[in-house]
């Protein structure tokens, strides 16, 4: 009431809402067509690049999801389940039944022909049918809501296809890797990959199997959290911020650094899977001796350079953060997935410890830029985003140019690295969680 009666205010709140709505309607077609054009360019460009470097292209991989053997059994189902969040219960049941039935038919055909068992054709075909039904048979809010979640599900699938060729591009574009610098820096952290790798070996195959499954099924856990956050979109307004936004942004920004800072991981550079390019067969039993000279390592042209930063860590941390406002089972699930992912990234030899620190820093920075959009870019948001970007950049520079110094002084160096991350975590909590109940109460009072 006080706002409506402010001097110089010529329109009511309802009028402002209409203006905002018209603005969003005006720009929505631009966003939609721009997104479609970007997706098409990425898919076609990825396919052309794949043909150049003789790899599996995103369009070819997508065609296999329709009529061949899907490369991933999880991704089509994850995208499909995310899309179902925005449709009615009746449509959801029908689409799910159709996807299962189609998958069973493909499984029977592959079994009869003696080909490997997998799934994924059903959700891809059902998702395409759902798009056509939403466009041509539904209208109004029902169509807009359905198409929005369908777009997220399709984008998850498309992004996965493009990321696969991007990993091949990193191997083709970066003949040398910087693992010696990262391994040397990791001495300041106590060589955590070697320690966790030994612990996981001692824990036995069951523990290894659990963390390996958690590591590779991270998209399914993300769908559970996202589905909980978007559970009411067919009946109420969309939440202003949700996990899908952070996941996609991390997936867009993070891989850029794979070519800026190419790293293959300890099990490849120092283990048994290096295809003859490894420095030593040492992981996880023996920490390699400090080299007399430090330089990049020439590696093969097929192994992705996808370690720095650890996006598994970034995604698992974002999942954990977004699960904090959920019910008890979701909070415990988010914590379980984060812990198991951290163990897997180190214990399976996929990452060095410093990869996780950089990945966590990236997550906190991106999440701070996206979180609570109604708050705007106030001083607190600018402070934490600037701090996160500074820590992220400083870590990469220190790894590249100060690795020998960090290794020579492990205690103060390790304390500085972990202290910087701890300070960023504390600032993140203070900015977004410490006063959250008061902000929510104040926002509710102004509605």
Short mmCIF file of C-alpha atoms in Angstrom, two decimals:
data_model
loop_
_atom_site.label_atom_id
_atom_site.label_comp_id
_atom_site.label_asym_id
_atom_site.label_seq_id
_atom_site.Cartn_x
_atom_site.Cartn_y
_atom_site.Cartn_z
CA UNK A 1 0.00 0.00 0.00
CA UNK A 2 2.78 2.42 0.85
CA UNK A 3 4.49 1.63 -2.44
CA UNK A 4 1.34 2.26 -4.46
CA UNK A 5 0.90 5.62 -2.75
CA UNK A 6 4.44 6.89 -3.29
CA UNK A 7 4.68 10.35 -4.85
CA UNK A 8 5.36 10.40 -8.55
CA UNK A 9 4.13 6.83 -9.05
CA UNK A 10 1.66 6.86 -11.94
CA UNK A 11 0.90 3.14 -12.28
CA UNK A 12 -0.40 0.52 -9.91
CA UNK A 13 1.28 -2.75 -8.99
CA UNK A 14 -1.14 -4.59 -11.23
CA UNK A 15 -0.23 -2.33 -14.13
CA UNK A 16 3.45 -3.00 -13.46
CA UNK A 17 2.78 -6.72 -13.47
CA UNK A 18 1.08 -6.37 -16.85
CA UNK A 19 4.04 -4.39 -18.16
CA UNK A 20 6.49 -6.99 -16.86
CA UNK A 21 4.39 -9.74 -18.39
CA UNK A 22 4.27 -8.00 -21.76
CA UNK A 23 8.03 -7.49 -21.65
CA UNK A 24 8.63 -11.16 -20.90
CA UNK A 25 6.23 -12.12 -23.71
CA UNK A 26 8.06 -9.76 -26.04
CA UNK A 27 11.46 -11.25 -25.35
CA UNK A 28 10.41 -14.87 -24.91
CA UNK A 29 10.31 -15.63 -28.69
CA UNK A 30 13.78 -14.13 -29.04
CA UNK A 31 15.07 -16.35 -26.24
CA UNK A 32 13.35 -19.43 -27.65
CA UNK A 33 14.56 -18.98 -31.22
CA UNK A 34 17.99 -17.94 -30.00
CA UNK A 35 18.23 -21.08 -27.87
CA UNK A 36 17.10 -23.28 -30.75
CA UNK A 37 19.61 -21.66 -33.08
CA UNK A 38 22.43 -22.08 -30.54
CA UNK A 39 21.53 -25.75 -30.01
CA UNK A 40 21.42 -26.38 -33.76
CA UNK A 41 24.75 -24.64 -34.32
CA UNK A 42 26.34 -26.64 -31.49
CA UNK A 43 25.00 -29.95 -32.81
CA UNK A 44 25.94 -29.30 -36.45
CA UNK A 45 29.29 -27.78 -35.53
CA UNK A 46 30.03 -30.71 -33.25
CA UNK A 47 29.11 -33.16 -35.99
CA UNK A 48 31.41 -31.44 -38.48
CA UNK A 49 34.24 -31.36 -35.98
CA UNK A 50 33.66 -35.02 -35.17
CA UNK A 51 33.97 -35.89 -38.84
CA UNK A 52 37.24 -33.95 -38.98
CA UNK A 53 38.83 -35.74 -36.02
CA UNK A 54 37.10 -39.08 -36.75
CA UNK A 55 34.99 -39.24 -33.60
CA UNK A 56 31.33 -39.88 -32.81
CA UNK A 57 29.37 -36.70 -33.51
CA UNK A 58 26.41 -35.44 -31.48
CA UNK A 59 23.88 -35.84 -34.30
CA UNK A 60 25.05 -39.37 -35.04
CA UNK A 61 24.88 -40.19 -31.33
CA UNK A 62 21.37 -38.71 -31.17
CA UNK A 63 20.23 -40.83 -34.12
CA UNK A 64 21.47 -43.90 -32.29
CA UNK A 65 19.22 -42.95 -29.38
CA UNK A 66 16.27 -43.12 -31.77
CA UNK A 67 17.00 -46.25 -33.76
CA UNK A 68 20.32 -47.77 -32.72
CA UNK A 69 22.24 -48.55 -29.56
CA UNK A 70 22.24 -45.50 -27.24
CA UNK A 71 25.67 -44.48 -26.02
CA UNK A 72 24.24 -43.75 -22.57
CA UNK A 73 21.35 -45.53 -20.92
CA UNK A 74 21.02 -42.95 -18.16
CA UNK A 75 21.04 -39.60 -19.95
CA UNK A 76 17.91 -40.13 -22.13
CA UNK A 77 15.95 -41.28 -19.10
CA UNK A 78 17.23 -38.40 -16.97
CA UNK A 79 16.20 -35.83 -19.57
CA UNK A 80 12.84 -37.52 -20.10
CA UNK A 81 12.03 -37.65 -16.38
CA UNK A 82 12.92 -33.99 -16.01
CA UNK A 83 10.58 -33.15 -18.89
CA UNK A 84 7.70 -35.01 -17.21
CA UNK A 85 7.77 -32.66 -14.23
CA UNK A 86 5.90 -30.02 -16.24
CA UNK A 87 2.98 -32.13 -17.50
CA UNK A 88 -0.16 -33.33 -15.77
CA UNK A 89 -0.26 -36.63 -13.90
CA UNK A 90 -2.35 -38.28 -16.61
CA UNK A 91 0.04 -37.25 -19.38
CA UNK A 92 2.98 -38.22 -17.20
CA UNK A 93 1.70 -41.77 -16.69
CA UNK A 94 0.89 -42.21 -20.38
CA UNK A 95 4.29 -40.92 -21.53
CA UNK A 96 6.13 -43.04 -18.98
CA UNK A 97 4.23 -46.17 -20.01
CA UNK A 98 4.97 -45.48 -23.68
CA UNK A 99 8.68 -44.96 -22.99
CA UNK A 100 8.94 -48.21 -21.02
CA UNK A 101 7.05 -50.16 -23.70
CA UNK A 102 9.24 -48.81 -26.51
CA UNK A 103 12.40 -49.59 -24.54
CA UNK A 104 11.21 -53.15 -23.95
CA UNK A 105 10.63 -53.62 -27.68
CA UNK A 106 14.15 -52.42 -28.47
CA UNK A 107 15.61 -54.63 -25.73
CA UNK A 108 13.84 -57.68 -27.17
CA UNK A 109 15.08 -56.88 -30.67
CA UNK A 110 18.67 -56.43 -29.48
CA UNK A 111 18.46 -59.65 -27.46
CA UNK A 112 17.16 -61.56 -30.47
CA UNK A 113 19.98 -60.16 -32.61
CA UNK A 114 22.61 -60.92 -29.96
CA UNK A 115 23.56 -57.29 -29.36
CA UNK A 116 24.42 -55.80 -25.93
CA UNK A 117 21.68 -54.95 -23.46
CA UNK A 118 20.96 -51.27 -22.97
CA UNK A 119 18.03 -48.86 -22.78
CA UNK A 120 17.38 -45.29 -23.84
CA UNK A 121 15.44 -45.46 -27.11
CA UNK A 122 12.07 -45.33 -25.38
CA UNK A 123 12.50 -42.04 -23.49
CA UNK A 124 14.03 -40.35 -26.55
CA UNK A 125 11.10 -41.29 -28.79
CA UNK A 126 8.51 -40.56 -26.11
CA UNK A 127 10.08 -37.16 -25.40
CA UNK A 128 9.86 -36.28 -29.11
CA UNK A 129 6.20 -37.34 -29.19
CA UNK A 130 5.57 -35.25 -26.09
CA UNK A 131 6.98 -32.17 -27.85
CA UNK A 132 4.60 -32.66 -30.79
CA UNK A 133 1.61 -33.18 -28.51
CA UNK A 134 2.42 -30.08 -26.47
CA UNK A 135 2.87 -27.91 -29.56
CA UNK A 136 -0.14 -29.07 -31.58
CA UNK A 137 -2.70 -30.23 -29.00
CA UNK A 138 -2.18 -28.18 -25.84
CA UNK A 139 -2.45 -24.45 -25.36
CA UNK A 140 -2.13 -21.67 -22.80
CA UNK A 141 -0.34 -22.19 -19.51
CA UNK A 142 -0.39 -25.97 -19.89
CA UNK A 143 1.58 -25.80 -23.13
CA UNK A 144 4.04 -23.18 -21.87
CA UNK A 145 4.79 -25.11 -18.69
CA UNK A 146 5.17 -28.41 -20.51
CA UNK A 147 7.42 -26.96 -23.21
CA UNK A 148 9.61 -25.30 -20.59
CA UNK A 149 10.39 -28.53 -18.74
CA UNK A 150 10.62 -30.43 -22.03
CA UNK A 151 13.20 -27.88 -23.16
CA UNK A 152 15.23 -28.51 -20.01
CA UNK A 153 15.08 -32.26 -20.53
CA UNK A 154 16.05 -31.98 -24.19
CA UNK A 155 18.80 -29.51 -23.33
CA UNK A 156 20.26 -32.01 -20.85
CA UNK A 157 20.42 -34.63 -23.61
CA UNK A 158 21.79 -32.22 -26.22
CA UNK A 159 24.38 -30.83 -23.82
CA UNK A 160 25.59 -34.34 -23.06
CA UNK A 161 25.97 -35.09 -26.77
CA UNK A 162 27.91 -31.88 -27.38
CA UNK A 163 30.07 -32.41 -24.29
CA UNK A 164 31.12 -35.82 -25.57
CA UNK A 165 32.58 -34.36 -28.75
CA UNK A 166 34.08 -31.49 -26.75
CA UNK A 167 36.03 -34.04 -24.71
CA UNK A 168 37.36 -35.51 -27.95
CA UNK A 169 38.28 -32.00 -29.08
CA UNK A 170 40.30 -31.40 -25.90
CA UNK A 171 42.40 -34.47 -26.68
CA UNK A 172 42.89 -33.36 -30.28
CA UNK A 173 43.64 -29.71 -29.46
CA UNK A 174 45.95 -30.25 -26.45
CA UNK A 175 48.77 -32.70 -27.21
CA UNK A 176 50.47 -31.81 -23.91
CA UNK A 177 48.98 -31.97 -20.41
CA UNK A 178 49.91 -30.21 -17.18
CA UNK A 179 49.65 -33.18 -14.80
CA UNK A 180 53.22 -32.78 -13.47
CA UNK A 181 52.35 -29.30 -12.21
CA UNK A 182 49.11 -30.49 -10.60
CA UNK A 183 50.71 -33.52 -8.96
CA UNK A 184 53.48 -31.37 -7.56
CA UNK A 185 50.98 -28.86 -6.19
CA UNK A 186 49.03 -31.73 -4.62
CA UNK A 187 51.97 -32.39 -2.32
CA UNK A 188 50.87 -29.30 -0.39
CA UNK A 189 47.55 -31.08 0.24
CA UNK A 190 49.13 -34.38 1.28
CA UNK A 191 48.61 -36.21 -2.06
CA UNK A 192 44.93 -36.96 -1.33
CA UNK A 193 44.35 -38.99 -4.50
CA UNK A 194 47.01 -41.49 -3.44
CA UNK A 195 45.66 -41.67 0.13
CA UNK A 196 42.02 -42.12 -0.85
CA UNK A 197 42.98 -44.55 -3.61
CA UNK A 198 44.77 -46.76 -1.10
CA UNK A 199 41.88 -46.50 1.36
CA UNK A 200 39.35 -47.43 -1.30
CA UNK A 201 41.43 -50.43 -2.34
CA UNK A 202 41.55 -51.54 1.29
CA UNK A 203 37.77 -51.06 1.67
CA UNK A 204 37.10 -53.72 -0.95
CA UNK A 205 34.96 -54.10 -4.07
CA UNK A 206 31.62 -53.26 -2.42
CA UNK A 207 32.71 -49.79 -1.32
CA UNK A 208 34.40 -49.21 -4.67
CA UNK A 209 31.28 -50.30 -6.50
CA UNK A 210 29.05 -47.95 -4.50
CA UNK A 211 31.15 -44.84 -5.03
CA UNK A 212 31.70 -45.73 -8.69
CA UNK A 213 27.93 -46.02 -9.20
CA UNK A 214 27.33 -42.70 -7.41
CA UNK A 215 30.04 -41.06 -9.52
CA UNK A 216 28.54 -42.10 -12.84
CA UNK A 217 24.87 -41.68 -11.88
CA UNK A 218 25.17 -38.07 -10.75
CA UNK A 219 22.62 -36.92 -13.41
CA UNK A 220 19.92 -39.12 -11.87
CA UNK A 221 20.51 -37.60 -8.43
CA UNK A 222 20.29 -34.15 -9.97
CA UNK A 223 16.95 -35.06 -11.55
CA UNK A 224 15.59 -36.08 -8.13
CA UNK A 225 16.53 -32.71 -6.62
CA UNK A 226 15.30 -30.77 -9.66
CA UNK A 227 12.03 -32.71 -9.72
CA UNK A 228 11.42 -31.86 -6.07
CA UNK A 229 12.14 -28.18 -6.71
CA UNK A 230 9.84 -28.08 -9.76
CA UNK A 231 7.14 -30.38 -8.40
CA UNK A 232 4.46 -27.68 -8.31
CA UNK A 233 5.07 -25.88 -11.61
CA UNK A 234 1.85 -27.25 -13.14
CA UNK A 235 -0.21 -25.69 -10.32
CA UNK A 236 1.79 -22.68 -9.14
CA UNK A 237 4.48 -20.26 -10.27
CA UNK A 238 7.98 -21.41 -11.13
CA UNK A 239 10.69 -21.04 -8.50
CA UNK A 240 13.04 -18.17 -9.21
CA UNK A 241 16.13 -20.37 -8.94
CA UNK A 242 16.60 -24.12 -9.18
CA UNK A 243 19.31 -26.70 -9.70
CA UNK A 244 18.95 -27.01 -13.47
CA UNK A 245 20.15 -23.42 -13.97
CA UNK A 246 23.33 -24.03 -11.98
CA UNK A 247 23.98 -27.42 -13.59
CA UNK A 248 23.72 -26.07 -17.12
CA UNK A 249 25.81 -22.98 -16.37
CA UNK A 250 28.57 -25.09 -14.82
CA UNK A 251 28.44 -27.37 -17.85
CA UNK A 252 28.82 -24.37 -20.13
CA UNK A 253 31.65 -22.59 -18.29
CA UNK A 254 33.68 -25.43 -16.79
CA UNK A 255 34.73 -27.27 -19.98
CA UNK A 256 36.31 -24.09 -21.35
CA UNK A 257 39.15 -24.63 -18.88
CA UNK A 258 39.78 -28.14 -20.16
CA UNK A 259 41.70 -26.58 -23.06
CA UNK A 260 43.09 -23.73 -20.96
CA UNK A 261 44.46 -26.11 -18.34
CA UNK A 262 44.57 -29.67 -19.82
CA UNK A 263 44.92 -32.45 -17.24
CA UNK A 264 44.17 -36.18 -17.60
CA UNK A 265 44.32 -37.42 -13.98
CA UNK A 266 46.59 -39.56 -11.79
CA UNK A 267 45.45 -42.99 -12.96
CA UNK A 268 46.44 -41.99 -16.51
CA UNK A 269 49.52 -39.83 -15.97
CA UNK A 270 50.89 -41.90 -13.06
CA UNK A 271 48.99 -45.19 -13.31
CA UNK A 272 48.24 -48.21 -15.43
CA UNK A 273 45.91 -46.61 -17.98
CA UNK A 274 48.33 -44.20 -19.62
CA UNK A 275 48.75 -46.22 -22.83
CA UNK A 276 52.51 -45.85 -22.61
CA UNK A 277 52.46 -42.08 -22.04
CA UNK A 278 52.41 -42.27 -18.23
CA UNK A 279 55.32 -40.90 -16.22
CA UNK A 280 55.37 -43.92 -13.90
CA UNK A 281 53.23 -46.85 -12.81
CA UNK A 282 52.83 -45.43 -9.32
CA UNK A 283 49.16 -44.63 -8.55
CA UNK A 284 47.93 -45.30 -5.90
CA UNK A 285 50.70 -47.31 -4.25
CA UNK A 286 53.69 -44.99 -4.41
CA UNK A 287 53.81 -41.21 -4.53
CA UNK A 288 56.23 -40.34 -7.37
CA UNK A 289 59.44 -38.60 -6.46
CA UNK A 290 59.73 -34.88 -7.03
CA UNK A 291 61.13 -34.40 -10.55
CA UNK A 292 64.43 -32.67 -11.20
CA UNK A 293 62.82 -30.54 -13.90
CA UNK A 294 59.20 -29.58 -14.44
CA UNK A 295 57.40 -29.31 -17.76
CA UNK A 296 54.26 -30.36 -19.65
CA UNK A 297 53.74 -34.04 -20.46
CA UNK A 298 53.11 -35.21 -24.01
CA UNK A 299 50.04 -37.46 -24.00
CA UNK A 300 47.93 -39.43 -26.48
CA UNK A 301 45.33 -37.94 -28.82
CA UNK A 302 42.30 -39.85 -27.50
CA UNK A 303 42.19 -39.23 -23.74
CA UNK A 304 39.97 -36.28 -22.69
CA UNK A 305 41.71 -33.50 -20.78
CA UNK A 306 38.76 -33.07 -18.40
CA UNK A 307 40.18 -32.86 -14.88
CA UNK A 308 40.71 -29.17 -14.17
CA UNK A 309 38.38 -28.12 -12.69
CA UNK A 310 36.54 -31.17 -11.32
CA UNK A 311 33.01 -30.64 -12.64
CA UNK A 312 31.82 -33.74 -10.79
CA UNK A 313 32.78 -31.93 -7.59
CA UNK A 314 31.13 -28.71 -8.75
CA UNK A 315 27.90 -30.49 -9.74
CA UNK A 316 27.77 -32.60 -6.58
CA UNK A 317 28.33 -29.52 -4.42
CA UNK A 318 25.57 -27.63 -6.23
CA UNK A 319 23.27 -30.64 -5.70
CA UNK A 320 24.15 -30.57 -2.01
CA UNK A 321 23.45 -26.83 -1.76
CA UNK A 322 20.07 -27.11 -3.49
CA UNK A 323 19.03 -30.02 -1.31
CA UNK A 324 19.44 -27.98 1.90
CA UNK A 325 15.94 -26.49 1.70
CA UNK A 326 14.29 -29.85 1.05
CA UNK A 327 12.87 -32.52 3.35
CA UNK A 328 15.11 -34.65 5.54
CA UNK A 329 15.46 -37.48 3.02
CA UNK A 330 16.57 -35.04 0.33
CA UNK A 331 19.10 -33.34 2.60
CA UNK A 332 20.61 -36.67 3.60
CA UNK A 333 20.63 -37.79 -0.03
CA UNK A 334 22.43 -34.63 -1.11
CA UNK A 335 25.05 -35.09 1.60
CA UNK A 336 25.50 -38.77 0.69
CA UNK A 337 25.97 -37.94 -3.00
CA UNK A 338 28.50 -35.21 -2.25
CA UNK A 339 30.61 -37.37 0.06
CA UNK A 340 30.59 -40.38 -2.25
CA UNK A 341 31.40 -38.21 -5.27
CA UNK A 342 34.39 -36.66 -3.50
CA UNK A 343 35.63 -40.12 -2.51
CA UNK A 344 35.14 -41.41 -6.05
CA UNK A 345 36.86 -38.50 -7.78
CA UNK A 346 39.98 -39.14 -5.72
CA UNK A 347 39.79 -42.86 -5.00
CA UNK A 348 39.16 -43.91 -8.59
CA UNK A 349 42.15 -41.92 -9.78
CA UNK A 350 40.11 -39.52 -11.90
CA UNK A 351 41.28 -36.32 -10.18
CA UNK A 352 43.96 -34.74 -8.04
CA UNK A 353 43.00 -33.03 -4.80
CA UNK A 354 43.54 -29.54 -6.14
CA UNK A 355 41.04 -30.30 -8.95
CA UNK A 356 38.35 -30.63 -6.29
CA UNK A 357 39.31 -27.34 -4.65
CA UNK A 358 39.10 -25.50 -7.97
CA UNK A 359 35.83 -27.25 -8.83
CA UNK A 360 34.26 -26.28 -5.51
CA UNK A 361 35.41 -22.69 -6.01
CA UNK A 362 33.80 -22.60 -9.44
CA UNK A 363 30.53 -23.97 -8.04
CA UNK A 364 30.30 -21.40 -5.24
CA UNK A 365 31.07 -18.58 -7.68
CA UNK A 366 28.51 -19.63 -10.29
CA UNK A 367 25.86 -20.40 -7.69
CA UNK A 368 26.39 -16.97 -6.13
CA UNK A 369 25.92 -15.29 -9.50
CA UNK A 370 22.63 -17.11 -10.12
CA UNK A 371 21.11 -17.47 -6.67
CA UNK A 372 18.19 -15.33 -5.42
CA UNK A 373 17.73 -13.29 -8.63
CA UNK A 374 15.16 -10.99 -6.96
CA UNK A 375 17.93 -9.71 -4.74
CA UNK A 376 19.76 -8.13 -7.67
CA UNK A 377 23.46 -7.41 -7.87
CA UNK A 378 23.90 -5.89 -4.44
CA UNK A 379 27.23 -5.42 -2.68
CA UNK A 380 27.11 -8.85 -1.04
CA UNK A 381 26.63 -10.68 -4.35
CA UNK A 382 29.35 -8.70 -6.12
CA UNK A 383 31.71 -9.32 -3.21
CA UNK A 384 31.37 -13.11 -3.21
CA UNK A 385 31.40 -13.45 -7.00
CA UNK A 386 34.54 -11.31 -7.19
CA UNK A 387 36.14 -13.28 -4.35
CA UNK A 388 35.29 -16.60 -5.99
CA UNK A 389 36.65 -15.50 -9.37
CA UNK A 390 39.84 -14.22 -7.70
CA UNK A 391 40.41 -17.48 -5.79
CA UNK A 392 39.69 -19.52 -8.93
CA UNK A 393 42.15 -17.53 -11.03
CA UNK A 394 44.83 -17.45 -8.35
CA UNK A 395 44.67 -21.21 -7.88
CA UNK A 396 45.20 -21.88 -11.58
CA UNK A 397 48.07 -19.40 -11.77
CA UNK A 398 49.73 -20.84 -8.67
CA UNK A 399 49.47 -24.39 -9.98
CA UNK A 400 51.03 -23.39 -13.30
CA UNK A 401 53.78 -21.07 -12.09
CA UNK A 402 54.36 -21.78 -8.39
CA UNK A 403 54.02 -25.57 -8.19
CA UNK A 404 57.64 -26.10 -7.10
CA UNK A 405 57.36 -23.43 -4.41
CA UNK A 406 54.10 -24.90 -3.10
CA UNK A 407 55.62 -28.38 -2.96
CA UNK A 408 58.74 -27.10 -1.21
CA UNK A 409 56.64 -25.51 1.56
CA UNK A 410 53.69 -27.90 1.91
CA UNK A 411 52.35 -26.87 5.32
CA UNK A 412 51.89 -23.12 4.73
CA UNK A 413 50.92 -23.72 1.10
CA UNK A 414 48.30 -26.32 1.95
CA UNK A 415 46.95 -24.12 4.75
CA UNK A 416 46.68 -21.19 2.34
CA UNK A 417 44.86 -23.24 -0.32
CA UNK A 418 42.38 -24.80 2.09
CA UNK A 419 42.06 -21.54 4.01
CA UNK A 420 41.05 -19.69 0.85
CA UNK A 421 38.38 -22.31 0.12
CA UNK A 422 37.16 -22.27 3.72
CA UNK A 423 36.90 -18.46 3.65
CA UNK A 424 34.88 -18.64 0.44
CA UNK A 425 32.56 -21.26 1.96
CA UNK A 426 32.06 -19.10 5.05
CA UNK A 427 31.32 -16.04 2.90
CA UNK A 428 28.89 -18.09 0.80
CA UNK A 429 27.03 -19.28 3.88
CA UNK A 430 26.93 -15.80 5.36
CA UNK A 431 25.62 -14.32 2.10
CA UNK A 432 22.95 -16.86 1.19
CA UNK A 433 22.03 -18.92 4.24
CA UNK A 434 22.83 -17.12 7.51
CA UNK A 435 20.02 -14.54 7.20
CA UNK A 436 17.76 -16.44 4.84
CA UNK A 437 14.78 -16.79 7.26
CA UNK A 438 14.76 -13.05 7.91
CA UNK A 439 14.88 -12.25 4.19
CA UNK A 440 12.09 -14.68 3.39
CA UNK A 441 9.91 -13.22 6.15
CA UNK A 442 10.54 -9.69 4.90
CA UNK A 443 9.76 -10.70 1.33
CA UNK A 444 6.52 -12.38 2.41
CA UNK A 445 5.49 -9.27 4.35
CA UNK A 446 5.82 -7.08 1.24
CA UNK A 447 3.67 -9.32 -0.96
#
